């Protein structure tokens, strides 16, 4: 299963899998159209099987978060597996038995500080440590990446299970938690303020945070909130006022400043600045589990688990599926209708990760 994909500045694609580490290949020589590609065996593979997220920092280093085995940092040929060392004087927190030792999100803020959302808390790691550690190790070295600070129960949060981290246009860091809502970080005092969204538990289970101007869009297991960081106004959207379904998987801000929401649906909703609009993608009562969104010059693209890939271009909807048994025409079929992620590269190509 291919779980994650990202394009580097030199137009190489890094592909993370669920059971077979990662692969790297060149994306710059493709023809137009939907091109199936199965990554070949490569020398640069990790010993860690499950790659959840892939991110490139401004130094060109690749950071790969794993599900249970910490962080992987790759710079050119050297590869190093990192564990995050606790700040001076702090002991390592315990992870509940029902949670893996996972990195859930990676974020680099405007000052070059790295933030790692984990089930042990939120770790802040300075740019100088990333630069120092990033360029001199080989596959198999296990290193400790010293953290400036760890935020969690030790700083007043009710949990160490952090699921999302983001920064708004004013520089404020916001975090989402597994079951305890949305929090705002005060960097000067290293303390957090709870942004009260709802007393309902599902609405405090945060999946995604997407800044958009003065607004934060917060996706939960039960609807989505828009929160104005200046006025503190919050608005709740659910099936009664515009969403086709309440369980939010992804939030995407497109180049036209429309905010799109992926969920379990036969329609995709977006907010256009005035209110929610819906785009039908399937007829009748048939539904799709839309899990990831992106866009390019050809429109909005939506990846689903079970019904393939959708392209929304104005009023036109195109559904790409696995048609290999029905057609001999190469380059016109997905390899599976189970799509985890969709990416638009710098050449306007669309890449889809599959479960095959």
mmCIF file of C-alpha atoms in Angstrom:
data_model
loop_
_atom_site.group_PDB
_atom_site.id
_atom_site.type_symbol
_atom_site.label_atom_id
_atom_site.label_comp_id
_atom_site.label_asym_id
_atom_site.label_seq_id
_atom_site.Cartn_x
_atom_site.Cartn_y
_atom_site.Cartn_z
ATOM 1 C CA UNK A 1 0.000 0.000 0.000
ATOM 2 C CA UNK A 2 1.341 3.433 -0.973
ATOM 3 C CA UNK A 3 0.467 5.805 1.870
ATOM 4 C CA UNK A 4 2.184 9.149 1.177
ATOM 5 C CA UNK A 5 3.959 11.037 -1.605
ATOM 6 C CA UNK A 6 5.821 14.342 -1.957
ATOM 7 C CA UNK A 7 7.783 16.104 -4.701
ATOM 8 C CA UNK A 8 11.199 17.618 -3.925
ATOM 9 C CA UNK A 9 12.700 20.803 -5.318
ATOM 10 C CA UNK A 10 14.678 18.739 -7.852
ATOM 11 C CA UNK A 11 11.414 17.138 -9.096
ATOM 12 C CA UNK A 12 12.001 13.711 -7.597
ATOM 13 C CA UNK A 13 9.061 11.869 -6.088
ATOM 14 C CA UNK A 14 9.381 10.293 -2.660
ATOM 15 C CA UNK A 15 6.839 7.544 -2.099
ATOM 16 C CA UNK A 16 6.080 6.137 1.360
ATOM 17 C CA UNK A 17 4.425 2.748 1.729
ATOM 18 C CA UNK A 18 2.530 0.992 4.473
ATOM 19 C CA UNK A 19 4.633 -2.166 4.639
ATOM 20 C CA UNK A 20 7.711 -1.613 2.495
ATOM 21 C CA UNK A 21 9.516 1.603 3.485
ATOM 22 C CA UNK A 22 9.994 4.303 0.848
ATOM 23 C CA UNK A 23 11.078 4.643 -2.780
ATOM 24 C CA UNK A 24 12.524 7.553 -4.786
ATOM 25 C CA UNK A 25 12.215 8.198 -8.522
ATOM 26 C CA UNK A 26 12.407 10.973 -11.112
ATOM 27 C CA UNK A 27 9.132 12.703 -12.034
ATOM 28 C CA UNK A 28 10.434 14.999 -14.750
ATOM 29 C CA UNK A 29 10.099 12.831 -17.853
ATOM 30 C CA UNK A 30 6.410 11.952 -17.949
ATOM 31 C CA UNK A 31 4.007 12.251 -20.848
ATOM 32 C CA UNK A 32 0.658 13.964 -20.438
ATOM 33 C CA UNK A 33 -2.238 11.917 -19.118
ATOM 34 C CA UNK A 34 -2.848 9.464 -16.312
ATOM 35 C CA UNK A 35 0.318 7.376 -16.104
ATOM 36 C CA UNK A 36 0.375 4.223 -13.926
ATOM 37 C CA UNK A 37 3.697 3.787 -12.146
ATOM 38 C CA UNK A 38 4.857 1.104 -9.769
ATOM 39 C CA UNK A 39 8.084 2.176 -8.007
ATOM 40 C CA UNK A 40 10.927 -0.240 -8.628
ATOM 41 C CA UNK A 41 13.217 -1.717 -6.028
ATOM 42 C CA UNK A 42 15.838 0.824 -5.022
ATOM 43 C CA UNK A 43 19.038 0.906 -2.998
ATOM 44 C CA UNK A 44 17.751 3.806 -0.910
ATOM 45 C CA UNK A 45 15.185 2.072 1.255
ATOM 46 C CA UNK A 46 14.520 2.267 4.936
ATOM 47 C CA UNK A 47 14.332 -0.515 7.459
ATOM 48 C CA UNK A 48 11.190 1.113 8.826
ATOM 49 C CA UNK A 49 8.104 -0.299 7.123
ATOM 50 C CA UNK A 50 5.304 2.218 7.690
ATOM 51 C CA UNK A 51 5.850 5.750 6.300
ATOM 52 C CA UNK A 52 2.978 8.054 7.337
ATOM 53 C CA UNK A 53 4.130 11.531 6.206
ATOM 54 C CA UNK A 54 6.884 12.964 3.968
ATOM 55 C CA UNK A 55 8.164 16.549 4.211
ATOM 56 C CA UNK A 56 11.110 18.484 2.689
ATOM 57 C CA UNK A 57 12.693 21.288 4.717
ATOM 58 C CA UNK A 58 14.402 24.408 3.358
ATOM 59 C CA UNK A 59 17.828 22.713 3.556
ATOM 60 C CA UNK A 60 16.626 20.057 1.111
ATOM 61 C CA UNK A 61 16.463 17.324 3.750
ATOM 62 C CA UNK A 62 13.555 14.879 3.682
ATOM 63 C CA UNK A 63 11.739 14.060 6.905
ATOM 64 C CA UNK A 64 9.635 10.902 7.051
ATOM 65 C CA UNK A 65 7.400 10.158 10.003
ATOM 66 C CA UNK A 66 6.741 6.538 10.838
ATOM 67 C CA UNK A 67 3.989 4.748 12.664
ATOM 68 C CA UNK A 68 5.751 3.454 15.725
ATOM 69 C CA UNK A 69 9.465 3.899 14.964
ATOM 70 C CA UNK A 70 10.171 7.632 15.241
ATOM 71 C CA UNK A 71 11.602 9.889 12.511
ATOM 72 C CA UNK A 72 13.639 9.232 9.396
ATOM 73 C CA UNK A 73 15.858 12.023 7.995
ATOM 74 C CA UNK A 74 17.368 11.740 4.511
ATOM 75 C CA UNK A 75 19.833 14.174 2.943
ATOM 76 C CA UNK A 76 21.269 13.144 -0.441
ATOM 77 C CA UNK A 77 22.553 9.584 0.202
ATOM 78 C CA UNK A 78 22.956 9.601 4.011
ATOM 79 C CA UNK A 79 19.966 8.257 5.952
ATOM 80 C CA UNK A 80 19.485 8.434 9.695
ATOM 81 C CA UNK A 81 16.775 7.218 12.028
ATOM 82 C CA UNK A 82 16.011 9.734 14.762
ATOM 83 C CA UNK A 83 14.526 9.429 18.181
ATOM 84 C CA UNK A 84 13.611 12.711 19.846
ATOM 85 C CA UNK A 85 15.556 13.351 23.036
ATOM 86 C CA UNK A 86 13.711 14.954 25.914
ATOM 87 C CA UNK A 87 14.635 18.545 26.877
ATOM 88 C CA UNK A 88 17.236 18.830 29.631
ATOM 89 C CA UNK A 89 15.896 17.772 32.989
ATOM 90 C CA UNK A 90 12.727 16.119 31.697
ATOM 91 C CA UNK A 91 11.885 12.432 31.804
ATOM 92 C CA UNK A 92 10.366 10.602 28.855
ATOM 93 C CA UNK A 93 6.550 10.438 29.074
ATOM 94 C CA UNK A 94 4.715 7.169 28.990
ATOM 95 C CA UNK A 95 2.592 6.277 25.967
ATOM 96 C CA UNK A 96 -0.736 4.562 26.775
ATOM 97 C CA UNK A 97 -0.863 0.907 25.759
ATOM 98 C CA UNK A 98 -3.561 1.586 23.153
ATOM 99 C CA UNK A 99 -1.443 4.217 21.331
ATOM 100 C CA UNK A 100 1.616 3.547 19.144
ATOM 101 C CA UNK A 101 4.839 5.520 19.467
ATOM 102 C CA UNK A 102 3.788 7.559 16.410
ATOM 103 C CA UNK A 103 4.617 10.880 14.763
ATOM 104 C CA UNK A 104 1.243 12.222 13.590
ATOM 105 C CA UNK A 105 2.242 15.513 11.946
ATOM 106 C CA UNK A 106 5.372 17.464 10.910
ATOM 107 C CA UNK A 107 5.428 21.242 10.511
ATOM 108 C CA UNK A 108 8.133 23.865 9.887
ATOM 109 C CA UNK A 109 7.114 27.357 11.011
ATOM 110 C CA UNK A 110 8.037 30.769 9.575
ATOM 111 C CA UNK A 111 11.131 30.979 11.814
ATOM 112 C CA UNK A 112 12.520 27.616 10.697
ATOM 113 C CA UNK A 113 11.504 25.848 13.912
ATOM 114 C CA UNK A 114 10.323 22.261 13.477
ATOM 115 C CA UNK A 115 7.258 20.934 15.275
ATOM 116 C CA UNK A 116 6.565 17.225 15.668
ATOM 117 C CA UNK A 117 3.086 16.175 16.817
ATOM 118 C CA UNK A 118 3.377 12.794 18.512
ATOM 119 C CA UNK A 119 1.565 10.582 20.966
ATOM 120 C CA UNK A 120 4.153 11.672 23.567
ATOM 121 C CA UNK A 121 3.436 15.374 23.139
ATOM 122 C CA UNK A 122 4.393 18.285 20.865
ATOM 123 C CA UNK A 123 8.159 18.655 20.347
ATOM 124 C CA UNK A 124 9.815 21.940 19.343
ATOM 125 C CA UNK A 125 13.222 21.565 17.658
ATOM 126 C CA UNK A 126 15.302 24.566 16.601
ATOM 127 C CA UNK A 127 16.701 25.187 13.133
ATOM 128 C CA UNK A 128 20.280 24.990 14.395
ATOM 129 C CA UNK A 129 19.758 21.393 15.512
ATOM 130 C CA UNK A 130 18.194 20.394 12.187
ATOM 131 C CA UNK A 131 21.146 21.950 10.348
ATOM 132 C CA UNK A 132 23.735 20.332 12.644
ATOM 133 C CA UNK A 133 22.341 16.824 12.529
ATOM 134 C CA UNK A 134 21.111 16.642 8.982
ATOM 135 C CA UNK A 135 24.055 15.962 6.694
ATOM 136 C CA UNK A 136 26.524 13.442 8.102
ATOM 137 C CA UNK A 137 25.008 10.084 8.945
ATOM 138 C CA UNK A 138 24.432 6.817 7.105
ATOM 139 C CA UNK A 139 21.714 4.202 7.044
ATOM 140 C CA UNK A 140 21.402 2.396 10.347
ATOM 141 C CA UNK A 141 22.607 5.157 12.674
ATOM 142 C CA UNK A 142 20.075 5.830 15.409
ATOM 143 C CA UNK A 143 20.429 9.366 16.728
ATOM 144 C CA UNK A 144 18.845 11.555 19.324
ATOM 145 C CA UNK A 145 17.474 14.845 18.040
ATOM 146 C CA UNK A 146 17.579 17.232 21.037
ATOM 147 C CA UNK A 147 14.298 19.023 21.604
ATOM 148 C CA UNK A 148 14.162 22.615 22.808
ATOM 149 C CA UNK A 149 10.851 21.925 24.516
ATOM 150 C CA UNK A 150 8.187 19.293 24.849
ATOM 151 C CA UNK A 151 4.596 20.365 25.335
ATOM 152 C CA UNK A 152 2.005 18.053 26.832
ATOM 153 C CA UNK A 153 0.802 17.185 30.284
ATOM 154 C CA UNK A 154 4.002 18.761 31.610
ATOM 155 C CA UNK A 155 2.805 22.188 30.357
ATOM 156 C CA UNK A 156 -0.834 21.947 31.393
ATOM 157 C CA UNK A 157 -2.348 20.085 28.474
ATOM 158 C CA UNK A 158 -4.762 17.308 29.449
ATOM 159 C CA UNK A 159 -3.082 14.867 27.042
ATOM 160 C CA UNK A 160 0.170 14.050 25.268
ATOM 161 C CA UNK A 161 -1.640 12.721 22.162
ATOM 162 C CA UNK A 162 -1.198 15.524 19.592
ATOM 163 C CA UNK A 163 -2.748 14.963 16.159
ATOM 164 C CA UNK A 164 -2.199 18.242 14.261
ATOM 165 C CA UNK A 165 -0.072 21.402 14.393
ATOM 166 C CA UNK A 166 -0.305 24.599 12.319
ATOM 167 C CA UNK A 167 0.697 28.276 12.349
ATOM 168 C CA UNK A 168 -1.591 31.166 11.432
ATOM 169 C CA UNK A 169 -0.578 34.252 9.429
ATOM 170 C CA UNK A 170 0.226 36.111 12.665
ATOM 171 C CA UNK A 171 2.749 33.497 13.799
ATOM 172 C CA UNK A 172 0.675 31.771 16.483
ATOM 173 C CA UNK A 173 1.041 27.997 16.876
ATOM 174 C CA UNK A 174 -2.170 25.966 17.166
ATOM 175 C CA UNK A 175 -2.466 22.285 18.015
ATOM 176 C CA UNK A 176 -5.186 19.691 17.748
ATOM 177 C CA UNK A 177 -5.459 16.768 20.141
ATOM 178 C CA UNK A 178 -6.792 13.254 19.862
ATOM 179 C CA UNK A 179 -9.734 13.807 22.231
ATOM 180 C CA UNK A 180 -9.213 17.144 24.000
ATOM 181 C CA UNK A 181 -9.902 19.841 21.451
ATOM 182 C CA UNK A 182 -8.035 22.831 19.996
ATOM 183 C CA UNK A 183 -5.287 24.705 21.890
ATOM 184 C CA UNK A 184 -3.333 27.936 21.365
ATOM 185 C CA UNK A 185 0.329 28.107 22.400
ATOM 186 C CA UNK A 186 1.829 31.091 24.213
ATOM 187 C CA UNK A 187 5.484 30.834 23.177
ATOM 188 C CA UNK A 188 6.706 33.256 25.874
ATOM 189 C CA UNK A 189 5.233 31.322 28.802
ATOM 190 C CA UNK A 190 5.154 27.847 27.170
ATOM 191 C CA UNK A 191 1.524 27.487 28.174
ATOM 192 C CA UNK A 192 -1.653 26.707 26.270
ATOM 193 C CA UNK A 193 -5.142 28.172 26.160
ATOM 194 C CA UNK A 194 -8.084 25.937 25.329
ATOM 195 C CA UNK A 195 -10.304 27.187 22.518
ATOM 196 C CA UNK A 196 -13.634 25.827 23.623
ATOM 197 C CA UNK A 197 -15.371 24.354 20.592
ATOM 198 C CA UNK A 198 -18.022 22.070 22.050
ATOM 199 C CA UNK A 199 -18.802 19.857 25.048
ATOM 200 C CA UNK A 200 -19.321 16.924 22.673
ATOM 201 C CA UNK A 201 -16.402 14.480 22.530
ATOM 202 C CA UNK A 202 -16.448 13.857 18.764
ATOM 203 C CA UNK A 203 -16.160 17.606 18.134
ATOM 204 C CA UNK A 204 -13.012 17.681 20.280
ATOM 205 C CA UNK A 205 -11.312 14.914 18.280
ATOM 206 C CA UNK A 206 -9.210 17.024 15.913
ATOM 207 C CA UNK A 207 -8.061 15.597 12.575
ATOM 208 C CA UNK A 208 -6.943 18.671 10.639
ATOM 209 C CA UNK A 209 -6.115 22.380 11.098
ATOM 210 C CA UNK A 210 -6.030 24.617 8.000
ATOM 211 C CA UNK A 211 -5.211 28.350 8.384
ATOM 212 C CA UNK A 212 -6.876 30.663 5.839
ATOM 213 C CA UNK A 213 -6.281 34.364 6.486
ATOM 214 C CA UNK A 214 -7.827 35.329 9.833
ATOM 215 C CA UNK A 215 -9.623 31.986 10.035
ATOM 216 C CA UNK A 216 -8.612 28.586 11.291
ATOM 217 C CA UNK A 217 -10.574 25.711 9.805
ATOM 218 C CA UNK A 218 -10.651 22.802 12.252
ATOM 219 C CA UNK A 219 -11.787 19.393 11.034
ATOM 220 C CA UNK A 220 -13.195 16.979 13.609
ATOM 221 C CA UNK A 221 -14.935 13.615 13.716
ATOM 222 C CA UNK A 222 -18.229 15.546 13.925
ATOM 223 C CA UNK A 223 -18.202 18.576 11.638
ATOM 224 C CA UNK A 224 -15.870 21.490 11.006
ATOM 225 C CA UNK A 225 -15.316 24.782 12.819
ATOM 226 C CA UNK A 226 -14.120 28.105 11.471
ATOM 227 C CA UNK A 227 -12.429 30.152 14.192
ATOM 228 C CA UNK A 228 -11.473 33.813 13.722
ATOM 229 C CA UNK A 229 -8.157 34.303 15.517
ATOM 230 C CA UNK A 230 -8.754 38.083 15.874
ATOM 231 C CA UNK A 231 -12.388 38.267 16.955
ATOM 232 C CA UNK A 232 -12.601 34.768 18.547
ATOM 233 C CA UNK A 233 -15.830 34.160 16.631
ATOM 234 C CA UNK A 234 -16.476 30.512 15.875
ATOM 235 C CA UNK A 235 -18.922 29.021 13.397
ATOM 236 C CA UNK A 236 -19.886 25.374 13.224
ATOM 237 C CA UNK A 237 -20.705 23.580 9.987
ATOM 238 C CA UNK A 238 -22.393 20.203 9.810
ATOM 239 C CA UNK A 239 -24.980 18.355 7.741
ATOM 240 C CA UNK A 240 -27.708 20.840 8.704
ATOM 241 C CA UNK A 241 -25.942 23.881 7.239
ATOM 242 C CA UNK A 242 -23.858 22.753 4.312
ATOM 243 C CA UNK A 243 -21.692 19.673 4.915
ATOM 244 C CA UNK A 244 -22.701 16.415 3.224
ATOM 245 C CA UNK A 245 -21.244 14.389 6.137
ATOM 246 C CA UNK A 246 -19.765 15.296 9.528
ATOM 247 C CA UNK A 247 -16.630 13.117 9.610
ATOM 248 C CA UNK A 248 -13.841 15.289 8.143
ATOM 249 C CA UNK A 249 -10.747 13.605 6.662
ATOM 250 C CA UNK A 250 -8.975 16.517 4.930
ATOM 251 C CA UNK A 251 -9.246 20.301 4.501
ATOM 252 C CA UNK A 252 -7.744 21.963 1.421
ATOM 253 C CA UNK A 253 -7.294 25.675 0.646
ATOM 254 C CA UNK A 254 -7.229 26.143 -3.130
ATOM 255 C CA UNK A 255 -5.556 28.993 -5.105
ATOM 256 C CA UNK A 256 -8.924 30.818 -5.292
ATOM 257 C CA UNK A 257 -9.133 30.852 -1.458
ATOM 258 C CA UNK A 258 -11.977 28.351 -1.429
ATOM 259 C CA UNK A 259 -11.815 25.856 1.445
ATOM 260 C CA UNK A 260 -12.676 22.267 0.460
ATOM 261 C CA UNK A 261 -13.648 19.431 2.780
ATOM 262 C CA UNK A 262 -13.259 15.692 2.198
ATOM 263 C CA UNK A 263 -15.600 13.339 3.961
ATOM 264 C CA UNK A 264 -17.846 10.294 3.409
ATOM 265 C CA UNK A 265 -20.206 11.569 0.753
ATOM 266 C CA UNK A 266 -21.614 11.649 -2.767
ATOM 267 C CA UNK A 267 -20.919 15.399 -2.802
ATOM 268 C CA UNK A 268 -17.883 17.532 -1.997
ATOM 269 C CA UNK A 269 -18.422 20.741 -0.057
ATOM 270 C CA UNK A 270 -16.415 23.954 -0.220
ATOM 271 C CA UNK A 271 -16.668 27.337 1.507
ATOM 272 C CA UNK A 272 -16.461 30.285 -0.904
ATOM 273 C CA UNK A 273 -16.284 33.121 1.629
ATOM 274 C CA UNK A 274 -20.054 33.486 1.912
ATOM 275 C CA UNK A 275 -21.295 30.017 2.678
ATOM 276 C CA UNK A 276 -21.052 26.312 1.901
ATOM 277 C CA UNK A 277 -21.539 25.041 -1.636
ATOM 278 C CA UNK A 278 -21.773 21.399 -2.692
ATOM 279 C CA UNK A 279 -20.593 19.669 -5.869
ATOM 280 C CA UNK A 280 -22.281 16.316 -6.666
ATOM 281 C CA UNK A 281 -19.722 13.674 -7.680
ATOM 282 C CA UNK A 282 -21.898 10.546 -7.678
ATOM 283 C CA UNK A 283 -25.510 10.009 -8.681
ATOM 284 C CA UNK A 284 -28.319 8.819 -6.459
ATOM 285 C CA UNK A 285 -27.521 7.549 -2.989
ATOM 286 C CA UNK A 286 -24.122 6.064 -3.868
ATOM 287 C CA UNK A 287 -21.360 7.460 -1.650
ATOM 288 C CA UNK A 288 -17.566 7.778 -1.694
ATOM 289 C CA UNK A 289 -15.064 8.046 1.144
ATOM 290 C CA UNK A 290 -13.073 11.102 0.019
ATOM 291 C CA UNK A 291 -9.816 11.206 2.011
ATOM 292 C CA UNK A 292 -7.503 13.726 0.296
ATOM 293 C CA UNK A 293 -7.712 16.809 -1.950
ATOM 294 C CA UNK A 294 -5.452 18.901 -4.174
ATOM 295 C CA UNK A 295 -5.689 21.067 -7.312
ATOM 296 C CA UNK A 296 -3.835 21.939 -10.497
ATOM 297 C CA UNK A 297 -4.614 23.857 -13.689
ATOM 298 C CA UNK A 298 -7.182 21.200 -14.617
ATOM 299 C CA UNK A 299 -9.328 21.569 -11.496
ATOM 300 C CA UNK A 300 -9.850 20.093 -8.039
ATOM 301 C CA UNK A 301 -8.787 16.466 -7.534
ATOM 302 C CA UNK A 302 -10.256 14.184 -4.866
ATOM 303 C CA UNK A 303 -8.856 10.784 -3.836
ATOM 304 C CA UNK A 304 -11.253 8.193 -2.458
ATOM 305 C CA UNK A 305 -11.026 4.848 -0.711
ATOM 306 C CA UNK A 306 -13.005 2.564 -2.979
ATOM 307 C CA UNK A 307 -14.305 4.639 -5.911
ATOM 308 C CA UNK A 308 -11.122 5.977 -7.500
ATOM 309 C CA UNK A 309 -10.052 9.531 -8.302
ATOM 310 C CA UNK A 310 -12.346 12.469 -9.125
ATOM 311 C CA UNK A 311 -11.576 15.643 -11.085
ATOM 312 C CA UNK A 312 -13.874 18.642 -10.623
ATOM 313 C CA UNK A 313 -13.554 21.194 -13.421
ATOM 314 C CA UNK A 314 -16.387 23.718 -13.292
ATOM 315 C CA UNK A 315 -19.587 21.721 -13.759
ATOM 316 C CA UNK A 316 -17.717 18.740 -15.206
ATOM 317 C CA UNK A 317 -16.940 15.686 -13.033
ATOM 318 C CA UNK A 318 -14.551 12.978 -14.246
ATOM 319 C CA UNK A 319 -14.099 9.723 -12.318
ATOM 320 C CA UNK A 320 -10.880 7.757 -12.913
ATOM 321 C CA UNK A 321 -11.022 4.078 -11.911
ATOM 322 C CA UNK A 322 -9.217 0.808 -12.554
ATOM 323 C CA UNK A 323 -10.231 -0.189 -16.098
ATOM 324 C CA UNK A 324 -7.320 -2.474 -16.958
ATOM 325 C CA UNK A 325 -9.552 -5.539 -17.370
ATOM 326 C CA UNK A 326 -11.842 -3.632 -19.755
ATOM 327 C CA UNK A 327 -9.317 -1.773 -21.906
ATOM 328 C CA UNK A 328 -5.892 -2.424 -23.372
ATOM 329 C CA UNK A 329 -5.113 1.294 -23.690
ATOM 330 C CA UNK A 330 -2.039 2.088 -21.597
ATOM 331 C CA UNK A 331 -1.897 5.148 -19.378
ATOM 332 C CA UNK A 332 -5.654 5.584 -18.920
ATOM 333 C CA UNK A 333 -6.354 3.584 -15.803
ATOM 334 C CA UNK A 334 -5.681 3.716 -12.102
ATOM 335 C CA UNK A 335 -3.982 0.711 -10.537
ATOM 336 C CA UNK A 336 -6.649 0.548 -7.833
ATOM 337 C CA UNK A 337 -9.812 2.401 -6.822
ATOM 338 C CA UNK A 338 -8.396 2.652 -3.270
ATOM 339 C CA UNK A 339 -6.471 5.955 -3.296
ATOM 340 C CA UNK A 340 -4.801 7.309 -0.143
ATOM 341 C CA UNK A 341 -3.329 10.608 -1.360
ATOM 342 C CA UNK A 342 -3.257 12.851 -4.443
ATOM 343 C CA UNK A 343 -0.440 15.304 -5.272
ATOM 344 C CA UNK A 344 -0.004 17.998 -7.935
ATOM 345 C CA UNK A 345 3.627 18.507 -8.966
ATOM 346 C CA UNK A 346 5.410 21.507 -10.485
ATOM 347 C CA UNK A 347 4.795 20.229 -14.005
ATOM 348 C CA UNK A 348 1.008 20.074 -13.457
ATOM 349 C CA UNK A 349 1.078 16.256 -13.243
ATOM 350 C CA UNK A 350 -1.256 14.509 -10.804
ATOM 351 C CA UNK A 351 0.152 11.641 -8.705
ATOM 352 C CA UNK A 352 -2.024 9.167 -6.831
ATOM 353 C CA UNK A 353 -1.007 6.734 -4.099
ATOM 354 C CA UNK A 354 -2.809 3.390 -4.156
ATOM 355 C CA UNK A 355 -3.590 0.283 -2.234
ATOM 356 C CA UNK A 356 -2.688 -2.480 -4.663
#
